[in-house]
Short mmCIF file of C-alpha atoms (C1' of nucleotides) in Angstrom, two decimals:
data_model
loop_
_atom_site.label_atom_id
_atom_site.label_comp_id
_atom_site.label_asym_id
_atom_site.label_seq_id
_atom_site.Cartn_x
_atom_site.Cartn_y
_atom_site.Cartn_z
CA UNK C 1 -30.39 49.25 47.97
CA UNK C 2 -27.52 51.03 48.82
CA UNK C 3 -28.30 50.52 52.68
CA UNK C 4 -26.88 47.17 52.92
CA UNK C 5 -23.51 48.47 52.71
CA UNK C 6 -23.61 51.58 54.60
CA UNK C 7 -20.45 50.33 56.68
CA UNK C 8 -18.46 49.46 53.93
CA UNK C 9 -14.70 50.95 53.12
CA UNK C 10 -14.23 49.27 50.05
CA UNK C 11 -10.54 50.22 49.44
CA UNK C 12 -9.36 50.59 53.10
CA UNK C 13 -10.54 46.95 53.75
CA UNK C 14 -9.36 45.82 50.00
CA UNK C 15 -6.03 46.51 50.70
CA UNK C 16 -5.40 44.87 54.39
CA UNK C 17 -7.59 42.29 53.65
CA UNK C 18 -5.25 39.13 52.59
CA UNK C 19 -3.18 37.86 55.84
CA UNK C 20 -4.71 36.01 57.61
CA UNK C 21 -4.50 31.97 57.83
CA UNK C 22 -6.62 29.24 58.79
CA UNK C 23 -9.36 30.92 60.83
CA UNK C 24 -9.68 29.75 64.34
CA UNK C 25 -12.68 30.24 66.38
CA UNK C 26 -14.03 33.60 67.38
CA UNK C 27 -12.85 33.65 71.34
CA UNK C 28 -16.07 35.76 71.57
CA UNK C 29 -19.21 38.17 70.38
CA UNK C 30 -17.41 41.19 69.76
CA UNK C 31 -14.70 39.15 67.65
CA UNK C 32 -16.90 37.26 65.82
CA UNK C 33 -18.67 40.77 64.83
CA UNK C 34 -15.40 42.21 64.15
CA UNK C 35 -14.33 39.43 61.43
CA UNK C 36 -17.67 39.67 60.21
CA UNK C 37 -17.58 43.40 59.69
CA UNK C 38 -14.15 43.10 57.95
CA UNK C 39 -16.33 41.06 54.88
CA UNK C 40 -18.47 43.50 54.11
CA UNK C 41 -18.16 45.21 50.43
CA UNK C 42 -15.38 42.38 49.96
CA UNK C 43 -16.07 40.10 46.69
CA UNK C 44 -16.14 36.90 47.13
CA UNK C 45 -13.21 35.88 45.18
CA UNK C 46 -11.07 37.97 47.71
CA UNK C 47 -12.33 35.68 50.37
CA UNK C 48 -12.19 32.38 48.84
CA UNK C 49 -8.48 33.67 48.15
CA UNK C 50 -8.14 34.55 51.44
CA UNK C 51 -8.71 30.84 52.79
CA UNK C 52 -7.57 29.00 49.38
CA UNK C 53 -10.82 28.14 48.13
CA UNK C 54 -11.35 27.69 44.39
CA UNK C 55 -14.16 29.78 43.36
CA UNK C 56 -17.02 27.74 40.82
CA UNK C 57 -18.27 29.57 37.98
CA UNK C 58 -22.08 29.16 39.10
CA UNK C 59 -23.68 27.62 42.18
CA UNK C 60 -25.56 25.09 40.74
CA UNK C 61 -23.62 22.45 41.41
CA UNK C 62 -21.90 23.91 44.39
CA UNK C 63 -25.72 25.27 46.48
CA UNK C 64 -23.81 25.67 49.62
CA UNK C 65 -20.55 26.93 48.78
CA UNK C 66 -20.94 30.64 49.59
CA UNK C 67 -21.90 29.87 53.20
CA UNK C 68 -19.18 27.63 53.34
CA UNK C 69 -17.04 29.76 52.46
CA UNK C 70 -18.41 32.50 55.05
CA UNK C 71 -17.96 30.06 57.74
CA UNK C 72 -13.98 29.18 57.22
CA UNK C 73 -13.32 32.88 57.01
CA UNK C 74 -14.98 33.50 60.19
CA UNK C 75 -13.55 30.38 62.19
CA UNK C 76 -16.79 28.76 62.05
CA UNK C 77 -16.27 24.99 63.61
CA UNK C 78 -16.48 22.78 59.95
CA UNK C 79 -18.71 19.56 60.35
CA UNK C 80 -22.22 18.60 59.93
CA UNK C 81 -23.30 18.64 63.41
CA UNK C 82 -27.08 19.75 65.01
CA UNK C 83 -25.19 22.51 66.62
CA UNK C 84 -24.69 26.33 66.32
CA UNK C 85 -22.06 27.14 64.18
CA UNK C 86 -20.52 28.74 67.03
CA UNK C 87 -21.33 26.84 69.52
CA UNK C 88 -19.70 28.27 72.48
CA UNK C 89 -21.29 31.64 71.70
CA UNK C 90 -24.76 30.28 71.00
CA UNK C 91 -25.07 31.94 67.62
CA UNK C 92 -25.88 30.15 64.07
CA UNK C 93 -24.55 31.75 61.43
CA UNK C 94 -26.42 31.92 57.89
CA UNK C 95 -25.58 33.63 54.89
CA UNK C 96 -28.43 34.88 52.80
CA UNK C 97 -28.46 36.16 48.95
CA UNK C 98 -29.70 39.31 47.91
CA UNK C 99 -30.81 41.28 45.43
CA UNK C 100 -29.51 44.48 44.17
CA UNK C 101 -32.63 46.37 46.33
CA UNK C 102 -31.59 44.39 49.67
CA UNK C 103 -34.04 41.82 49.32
CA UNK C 104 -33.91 38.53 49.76
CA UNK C 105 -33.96 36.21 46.68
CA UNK C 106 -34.61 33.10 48.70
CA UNK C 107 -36.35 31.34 51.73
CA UNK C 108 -34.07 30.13 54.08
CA UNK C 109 -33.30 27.32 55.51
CA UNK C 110 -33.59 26.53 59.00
CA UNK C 111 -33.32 22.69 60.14
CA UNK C 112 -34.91 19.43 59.55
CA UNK C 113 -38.23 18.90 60.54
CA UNK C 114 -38.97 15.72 62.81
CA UNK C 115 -41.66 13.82 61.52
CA UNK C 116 -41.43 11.24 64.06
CA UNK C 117 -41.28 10.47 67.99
CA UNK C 118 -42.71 13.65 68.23
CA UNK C 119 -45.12 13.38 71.15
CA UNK C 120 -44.55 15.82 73.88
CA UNK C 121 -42.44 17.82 71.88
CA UNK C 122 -42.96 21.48 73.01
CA UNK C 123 -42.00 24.67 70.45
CA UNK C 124 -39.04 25.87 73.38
CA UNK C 125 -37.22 22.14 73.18
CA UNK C 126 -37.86 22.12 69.21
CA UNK C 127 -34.41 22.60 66.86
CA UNK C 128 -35.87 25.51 65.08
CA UNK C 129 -36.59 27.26 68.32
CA UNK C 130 -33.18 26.61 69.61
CA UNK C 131 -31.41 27.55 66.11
CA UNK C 132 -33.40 30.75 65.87
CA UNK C 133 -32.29 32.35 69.28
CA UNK C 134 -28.97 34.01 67.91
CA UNK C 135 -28.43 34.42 64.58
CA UNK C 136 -25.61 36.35 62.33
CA UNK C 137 -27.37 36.95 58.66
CA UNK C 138 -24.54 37.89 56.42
CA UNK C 139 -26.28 39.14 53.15
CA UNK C 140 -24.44 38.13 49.80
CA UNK C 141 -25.16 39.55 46.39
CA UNK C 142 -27.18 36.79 44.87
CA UNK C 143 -28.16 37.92 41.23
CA UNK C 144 -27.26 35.31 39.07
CA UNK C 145 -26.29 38.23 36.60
CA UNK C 146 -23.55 38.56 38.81
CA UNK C 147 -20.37 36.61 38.89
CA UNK C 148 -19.90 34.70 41.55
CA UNK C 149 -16.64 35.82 41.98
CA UNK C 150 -17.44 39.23 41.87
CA UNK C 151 -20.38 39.14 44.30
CA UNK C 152 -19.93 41.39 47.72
CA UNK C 153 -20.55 40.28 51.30
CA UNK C 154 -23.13 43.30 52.80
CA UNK C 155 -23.46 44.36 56.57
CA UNK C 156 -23.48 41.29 59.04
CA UNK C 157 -26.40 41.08 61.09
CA UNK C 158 -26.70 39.48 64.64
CA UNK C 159 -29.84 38.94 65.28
CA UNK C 160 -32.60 37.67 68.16
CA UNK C 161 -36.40 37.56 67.36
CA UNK C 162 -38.51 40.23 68.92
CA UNK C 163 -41.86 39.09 70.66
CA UNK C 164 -43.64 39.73 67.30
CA UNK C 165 -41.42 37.34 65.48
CA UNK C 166 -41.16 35.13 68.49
CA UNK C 167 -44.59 33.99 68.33
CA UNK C 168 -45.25 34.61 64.68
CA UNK C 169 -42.65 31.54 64.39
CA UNK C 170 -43.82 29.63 66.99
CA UNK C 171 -47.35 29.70 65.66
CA UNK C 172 -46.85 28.56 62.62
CA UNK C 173 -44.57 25.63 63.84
CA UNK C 174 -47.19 24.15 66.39
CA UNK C 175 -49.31 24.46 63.25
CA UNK C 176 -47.36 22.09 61.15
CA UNK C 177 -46.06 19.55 64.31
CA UNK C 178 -49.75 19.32 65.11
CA UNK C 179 -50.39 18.26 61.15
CA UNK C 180 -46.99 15.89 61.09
CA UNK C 181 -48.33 14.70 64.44
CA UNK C 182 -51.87 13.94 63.04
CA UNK C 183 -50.17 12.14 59.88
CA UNK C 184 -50.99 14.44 57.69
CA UNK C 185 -47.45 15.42 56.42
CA UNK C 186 -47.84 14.53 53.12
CA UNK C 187 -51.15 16.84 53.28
CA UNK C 188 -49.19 20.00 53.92
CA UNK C 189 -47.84 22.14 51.53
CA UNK C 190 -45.22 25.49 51.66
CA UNK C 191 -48.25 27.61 52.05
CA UNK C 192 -48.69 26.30 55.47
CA UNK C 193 -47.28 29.03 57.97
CA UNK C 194 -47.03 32.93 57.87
CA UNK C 195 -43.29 33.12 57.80
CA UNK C 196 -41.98 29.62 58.86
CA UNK C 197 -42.64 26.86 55.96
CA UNK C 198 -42.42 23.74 55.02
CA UNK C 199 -40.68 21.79 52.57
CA UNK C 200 -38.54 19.23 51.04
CA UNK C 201 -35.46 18.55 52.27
CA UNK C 202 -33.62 15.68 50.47
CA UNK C 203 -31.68 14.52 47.92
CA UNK C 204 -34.56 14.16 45.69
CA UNK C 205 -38.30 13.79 45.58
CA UNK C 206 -37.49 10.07 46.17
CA UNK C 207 -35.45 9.97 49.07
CA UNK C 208 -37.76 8.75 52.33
CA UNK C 209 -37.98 8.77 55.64
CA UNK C 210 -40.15 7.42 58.32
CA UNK C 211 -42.96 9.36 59.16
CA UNK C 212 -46.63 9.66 61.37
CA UNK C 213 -49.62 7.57 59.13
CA UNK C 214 -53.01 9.16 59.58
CA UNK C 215 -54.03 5.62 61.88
CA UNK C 216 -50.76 6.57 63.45
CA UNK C 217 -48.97 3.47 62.36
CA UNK C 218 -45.27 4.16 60.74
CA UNK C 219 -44.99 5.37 56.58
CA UNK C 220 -42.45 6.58 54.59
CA UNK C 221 -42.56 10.38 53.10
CA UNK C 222 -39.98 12.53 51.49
CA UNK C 223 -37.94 14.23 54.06
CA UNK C 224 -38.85 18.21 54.88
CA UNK C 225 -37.42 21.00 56.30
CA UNK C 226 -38.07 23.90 58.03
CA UNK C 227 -37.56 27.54 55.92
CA UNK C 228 -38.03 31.23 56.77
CA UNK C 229 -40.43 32.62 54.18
CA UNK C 230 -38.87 35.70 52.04
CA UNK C 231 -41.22 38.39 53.96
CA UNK C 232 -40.22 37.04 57.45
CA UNK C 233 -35.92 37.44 56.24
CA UNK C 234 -36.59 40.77 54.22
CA UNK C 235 -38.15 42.16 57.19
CA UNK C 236 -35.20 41.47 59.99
CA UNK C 237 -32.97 43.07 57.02
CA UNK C 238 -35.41 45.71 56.97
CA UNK C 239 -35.56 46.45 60.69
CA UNK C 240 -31.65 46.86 60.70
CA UNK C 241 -30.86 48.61 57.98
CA UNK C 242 -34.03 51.13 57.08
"C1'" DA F 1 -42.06 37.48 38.69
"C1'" DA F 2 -43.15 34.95 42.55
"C1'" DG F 3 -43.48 30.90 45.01
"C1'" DT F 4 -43.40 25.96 45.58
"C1'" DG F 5 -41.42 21.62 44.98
"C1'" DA F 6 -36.98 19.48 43.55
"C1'" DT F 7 -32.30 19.12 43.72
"C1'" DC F 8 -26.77 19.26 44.46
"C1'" DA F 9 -22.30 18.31 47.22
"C1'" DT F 10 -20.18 16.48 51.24
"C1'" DA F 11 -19.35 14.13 55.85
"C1'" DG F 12 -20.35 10.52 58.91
"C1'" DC T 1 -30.04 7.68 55.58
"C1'" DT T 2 -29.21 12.10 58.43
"C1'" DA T 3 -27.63 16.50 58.72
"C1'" DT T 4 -24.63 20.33 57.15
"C1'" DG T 5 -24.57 24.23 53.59
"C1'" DA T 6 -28.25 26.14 50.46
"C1'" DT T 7 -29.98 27.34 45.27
"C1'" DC T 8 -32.21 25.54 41.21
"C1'" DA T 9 -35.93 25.38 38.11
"C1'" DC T 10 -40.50 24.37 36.97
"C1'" DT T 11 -45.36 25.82 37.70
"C1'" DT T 12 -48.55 29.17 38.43
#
DNA sequence: AAGTGATCATAG
DNA sequence: CTATGATCACTT
C-alpha cells in the first residue's frame, strides 16, 4: 500500500544520497530519525553502495543481511551484544519485510528465550520487556519477486507499546516462562501467545541447550526464541501509517 | 496462502 | 554454545 511511503522524495533523496562514509553513531533521537528518514524510497543497492557492501542475489544464504545493512548506514554499534542497537539512546532497531500492501511477510524476532535459572524472573527485568521499550521498525520490500537489489526502504517507525500492547505482550510471556518454568518447553508450540510466540532459535533442530525437566532436574532442548506474531507487527504499521 | 518449525552466516 | 541479524521452506 502506497502508505508506507508517503514521505518519500524519490529523486530529491536519489541524487544527494551517496557521500557519506563510515557511519558513526547517531549523537541523538532526532538524528537517528533524520538518517533514518533519508532511507526511505531508497533501493537497497544504493545503500549497500553507500557503505561498500556487496549486495547477494537472494537472502537465503545471507537471512540477516538487510538489517545489517540498515544498521551500518545508520551508525548502529556492530557486534553481537544483549544490548540495544543504540544503546545510549535506548532504542533497538529492527528492520521488517513487507509486502507490496504494507504487510508484514514475517514474524519477528525479538530475543532468546531463557529456559533456565529462571526463578524470580519478573516480565519488567525480562530481555523482551527491556528490548521492546523503544523500537525503530524500518519496513523493507520483502517480495521475493523482487530483487534484492532493487527493494526500497519504507517510512521508519519509532515506536513504544501502548497499554494495549503492553500487556497483550506481557501476558503471553508469563504464559510461556510459567510453561518453561514448569518443564514443559518442549510441550509448547508457536501457537502459544496472542502476539508474542515461541520458537526455535538455533542453528538447527539439533542444536541444544540446557533446559527446566518436568521433575525439575536439568535436560537438553533445542534452543527458542521469542517472535512478534504477524498481526501484533502489521498492526503498529497500521497504527502509524492508516 | 498462512503459519509453524527449521535453518543460514558471523562473532566471540 | 550463545547471541546478533533474520528468512527459508515444509506442512497444513
Amino acid at each position: 500500500m502506497a502508505f508506507v511511503w508517503y514521505t518519500i522524495h524519490p529523486h530529491q533523496y536519489r541524487k544527494g544520497f551517496h557521500s557519506s562514509m563510515a557511519k558513526s553513531p547517531p549523537k541523538d533521537l532526532n538524528e537517528l530519525m533524520q538518517r533514518a528518514n533519508n532511507m526511505a524510497g531508497i533501493r537497497l543497492a544504493d545503500i549497500a553502495f553507500d557503505n561498500n557492501i556487496s549486495v547477494p542475489e537472494h537472502l537465503r544464504r545471507d537471512k540477516g543481511w538487510v538489517g545489517q545493512l540498515i544498521e551500518s548506514e545508520l551508525g548502529a554499534l556492530a557486534g553481537s551484544k544483549p544490548q540495544p542497537d543504540f544503546i545510549h539512546l535506548g532504542v533497538e532497531l529492527k528492520t521488517i519485510p513487507i509486502d507490496h500492501k504494507g504487510k508484514p511477510l514475517e514474524t519477528t524476532y525479538v530475543t532468546v528465550a531463557p529456559l533456565v535459572n529462571i526463578q524470580g524472573l519478573t516480565w519488567q527485568d525480562s530481555v523482551v520487556f527491556h528490548k521492546l521499550q523503544h523500537v525503530l521498525w524500518v519496513p523493507v520490500e520483502g517480495e521475493r519477486s523482487i530483487p534484492v537489489a532493487e527493494r526500497r526502504v519504507g517510512t521508519p517507525i519509532l515506536w513504544q507499546p501502548n497499554a494495549i500492547q503492553a500487556q497483550q505482550l506481557q501476558q503471553d510471556w508469563e504464559e510461556i516462562m510459567e510453561l518453561i518454568a514448569l518443564g514443559k518447553v518442549d510441550k509448547i508450540t508457536a501457537r502459544h501467545g496472542e502476539v508474542l510466540q515461541l520458537r526455535p532459535k538455533a542453528a538447527n533442530s539439533h542444536a541444544l541447550t540446557e533446559s527446566i525437566a518436568e521433575d525439575g532436574s536439568i535436560q537438553l532442548s533445542n534452543p527458542r526464541g521469542f517472535y512478534l506474531k504477524i498481526e501484533f507487527t502489521q498492526q503498529i504499521l497500521t497504527n502509524a501509517f492508516g
